[in-house]
PDB file of C-alpha atoms in Angstrom:
ATOM      1  CA  UNK A 808     -59.719  48.817  62.092  1.00 52.00           C
ATOM      2  CA  UNK A 809     -61.972  49.396  59.127  1.00 54.00           C
ATOM      3  CA  UNK A 810     -62.433  47.106  56.125  1.00 54.00           C
ATOM      4  CA  UNK A 811     -61.769  50.041  53.686  1.00 59.00           C
ATOM      5  CA  UNK A 812     -57.995  50.164  54.193  1.00 56.00           C
ATOM      6  CA  UNK A 813     -57.071  48.781  50.755  1.00 55.00           C
ATOM      7  CA  UNK A 814     -59.810  50.393  48.656  1.00 57.00           C
ATOM      8  CA  UNK A 815     -57.644  53.123  47.055  1.00 61.00           C
ATOM      9  CA  UNK A 816     -54.620  50.934  46.322  1.00 67.00           C
ATOM     10  CA  UNK A 817     -55.561  49.916  42.715  1.00 69.00           C
ATOM     11  CA  UNK A 818     -56.301  53.544  41.801  1.00 67.00           C
ATOM     12  CA  UNK A 819     -52.976  54.711  43.235  1.00 79.00           C
ATOM     13  CA  UNK A 820     -51.086  51.941  41.411  1.00 74.00           C
ATOM     14  CA  UNK A 821     -52.791  52.774  38.128  1.00 79.00           C
ATOM     15  CA  UNK A 822     -51.993  56.470  38.545  1.00 85.00           C
ATOM     16  CA  UNK A 823     -48.359  55.669  39.421  1.00 86.00           C
ATOM     17  CA  UNK A 824     -48.036  53.338  36.415  1.00 86.00           C
ATOM     18  CA  UNK A 825     -49.513  55.965  34.114  1.00 89.00           C
ATOM     19  CA  UNK A 826     -47.075  58.570  35.446  1.00 91.00           C
ATOM     20  CA  UNK A 827     -44.172  56.152  34.957  1.00 92.00           C
ATOM     21  CA  UNK A 828     -45.173  55.502  31.322  1.00 93.00           C
ATOM     22  CA  UNK A 829     -45.411  59.238  30.605  1.00 94.00           C
ATOM     23  CA  UNK A 830     -42.051  59.872  32.284  1.00 95.00           C
ATOM     24  CA  UNK A 831     -40.449  57.123  30.212  1.00 95.00           C
ATOM     25  CA  UNK A 832     -41.984  58.497  27.005  1.00 95.00           C
ATOM     26  CA  UNK A 833     -40.704  62.012  27.763  1.00 95.00           C
ATOM     27  CA  UNK A 834     -37.238  60.670  28.579  1.00 95.00           C
ATOM     28  CA  UNK A 835     -37.058  58.688  25.335  1.00 94.00           C
ATOM     29  CA  UNK A 836     -38.287  61.693  23.321  1.00 92.00           C
ATOM     30  CA  UNK A 837     -35.622  63.899  24.915  1.00 91.00           C
ATOM     31  CA  UNK A 838     -32.907  61.356  24.132  1.00 90.00           C
ATOM     32  CA  UNK A 839     -34.099  61.048  20.539  1.00 83.00           C
ATOM     33  CA  UNK A 840     -34.212  64.817  19.999  1.00 80.00           C
ATOM     34  CA  UNK A 841     -30.883  65.422  21.757  1.00 81.00           C
ATOM     35  CA  UNK A 842     -29.020  63.144  19.334  1.00 79.00           C
ATOM     36  CA  UNK A 843     -30.576  64.435  16.102  1.00 74.00           C
ATOM     37  CA  UNK A 844     -27.831  66.986  15.472  1.00 72.00           C
ATOM     38  CA  UNK A 845     -25.092  64.374  15.980  1.00 75.00           C
ATOM     39  CA  UNK A 846     -26.368  62.143  13.159  1.00 76.00           C
ATOM     40  CA  UNK A 847     -26.164  63.117   9.481  1.00 78.00           C
ATOM     41  CA  UNK A 848     -29.117  62.719   7.139  1.00 77.00           C
ATOM     42  CA  UNK A 849     -29.333  59.199   5.763  1.00 75.00           C
ATOM     43  CA  UNK A 850     -28.940  58.831   2.014  1.00 77.00           C
ATOM     44  CA  UNK A 851     -30.707  58.939  -0.311  1.00 81.00           C
ATOM     45  CA  UNK A 852     -34.193  59.520   1.079  1.00 83.00           C
ATOM     46  CA  UNK A 853     -33.607  61.889   3.987  1.00 85.00           C
ATOM     47  CA  UNK A 854     -31.304  64.034   1.899  1.00 87.00           C
ATOM     48  CA  UNK A 855     -33.837  64.203  -0.915  1.00 90.00           C
ATOM     49  CA  UNK A 856     -36.708  64.999   1.415  1.00 90.00           C
ATOM     50  CA  UNK A 857     -34.614  67.720   3.084  1.00 91.00           C
ATOM     51  CA  UNK A 858     -33.545  69.294  -0.220  1.00 92.00           C
ATOM     52  CA  UNK A 859     -37.054  69.650  -1.656  1.00 93.00           C
ATOM     53  CA  UNK A 860     -38.311  71.986   1.113  1.00 94.00           C
ATOM     54  CA  UNK A 861     -35.009  73.900   1.005  1.00 94.00           C
ATOM     55  CA  UNK A 862     -35.660  74.567  -2.683  1.00 93.00           C
ATOM     56  CA  UNK A 863     -39.255  75.533  -1.854  1.00 91.00           C
ATOM     57  CA  UNK A 864     -38.020  78.058   0.666  1.00 91.00           C
ATOM     58  CA  UNK A 865     -35.239  79.510  -1.479  1.00 91.00           C
ATOM     59  CA  UNK A 866     -37.239  79.589  -4.717  1.00 89.00           C
ATOM     60  CA  UNK A 867     -40.508  80.764  -3.216  1.00 88.00           C
ATOM     61  CA  UNK A 868     -42.602  78.164  -5.072  1.00 87.00           C
ATOM     62  CA  UNK A 869     -44.713  76.525  -2.375  1.00 90.00           C
ATOM     63  CA  UNK A 870     -47.229  74.955  -4.775  1.00 91.00           C
ATOM     64  CA  UNK A 871     -45.154  72.459  -6.760  1.00 89.00           C
ATOM     65  CA  UNK A 872     -42.190  70.839  -4.987  1.00 91.00           C
ATOM     66  CA  UNK A 873     -38.947  70.748  -6.991  1.00 91.00           C
ATOM     67  CA  UNK A 874     -35.819  68.648  -6.684  1.00 92.00           C
ATOM     68  CA  UNK A 875     -32.790  69.956  -8.586  1.00 90.00           C
ATOM     69  CA  UNK A 876     -35.080  72.195 -10.629  1.00 87.00           C
ATOM     70  CA  UNK A 877     -37.406  69.385 -11.712  1.00 91.00           C
ATOM     71  CA  UNK A 878     -40.985  69.048 -10.474  1.00 91.00           C
ATOM     72  CA  UNK A 879     -41.199  66.366  -7.799  1.00 90.00           C
ATOM     73  CA  UNK A 880     -44.851  65.397  -7.600  1.00 88.00           C
ATOM     74  CA  UNK A 881     -44.504  61.781  -6.448  1.00 87.00           C
ATOM     75  CA  UNK A 882     -45.358  62.682  -2.841  1.00 87.00           C
ATOM     76  CA  UNK A 883     -48.014  64.981  -1.347  1.00 88.00           C
ATOM     77  CA  UNK A 884     -46.498  68.350  -0.407  1.00 90.00           C
ATOM     78  CA  UNK A 885     -47.751  68.569   3.199  1.00 93.00           C
ATOM     79  CA  UNK A 886     -44.554  67.133   4.694  1.00 92.00           C
ATOM     80  CA  UNK A 887     -42.455  69.392   2.464  1.00 93.00           C
ATOM     81  CA  UNK A 888     -44.447  72.446   3.607  1.00 94.00           C
ATOM     82  CA  UNK A 889     -43.981  71.502   7.255  1.00 94.00           C
ATOM     83  CA  UNK A 890     -40.238  71.012   6.769  1.00 94.00           C
ATOM     84  CA  UNK A 891     -39.912  74.313   4.888  1.00 94.00           C
ATOM     85  CA  UNK A 892     -41.732  76.065   7.744  1.00 94.00           C
ATOM     86  CA  UNK A 893     -39.339  74.362  10.162  1.00 94.00           C
ATOM     87  CA  UNK A 894     -36.401  75.665   8.099  1.00 94.00           C
ATOM     88  CA  UNK A 895     -37.833  79.161   8.285  1.00 93.00           C
ATOM     89  CA  UNK A 896     -38.179  78.966  12.079  1.00 95.00           C
ATOM     90  CA  UNK A 897     -35.047  76.985  13.006  1.00 92.00           C
ATOM     91  CA  UNK A 898     -32.708  77.558  10.056  1.00 91.00           C
ATOM     92  CA  UNK A 899     -31.604  75.031   7.477  1.00 90.00           C
ATOM     93  CA  UNK A 900     -30.130  72.122   9.424  1.00 86.00           C
ATOM     94  CA  UNK A 901     -30.475  68.386   9.894  1.00 84.00           C
ATOM     95  CA  UNK A 902     -32.383  69.043  13.122  1.00 83.00           C
ATOM     96  CA  UNK A 903     -34.917  71.286  11.353  1.00 87.00           C
ATOM     97  CA  UNK A 904     -35.231  68.779   8.492  1.00 87.00           C
ATOM     98  CA  UNK A 905     -36.259  66.055  10.873  1.00 82.00           C
TER      99      UNK A 905
END
């Protein structure tokens, strides 16, 4: 019997733990995404931040975000652009807004 029998055990445990953490993260992400369509947008912020990109997409003005026809320049437009692109790909929905 050799003295090297337990040499690989810490590496195997670390690899198994890492795999378990990734599996848990994927499971939680799937659960989160699966329930997005069942929940409405929370007022007032989520509704506001979903409407601005919808107006960008329908009006064609991608430079200055608008809310109810008024310029909404309190926030940087990057998130609005990403949401508008999501609307274009997935359709206008609560899932695409999130």
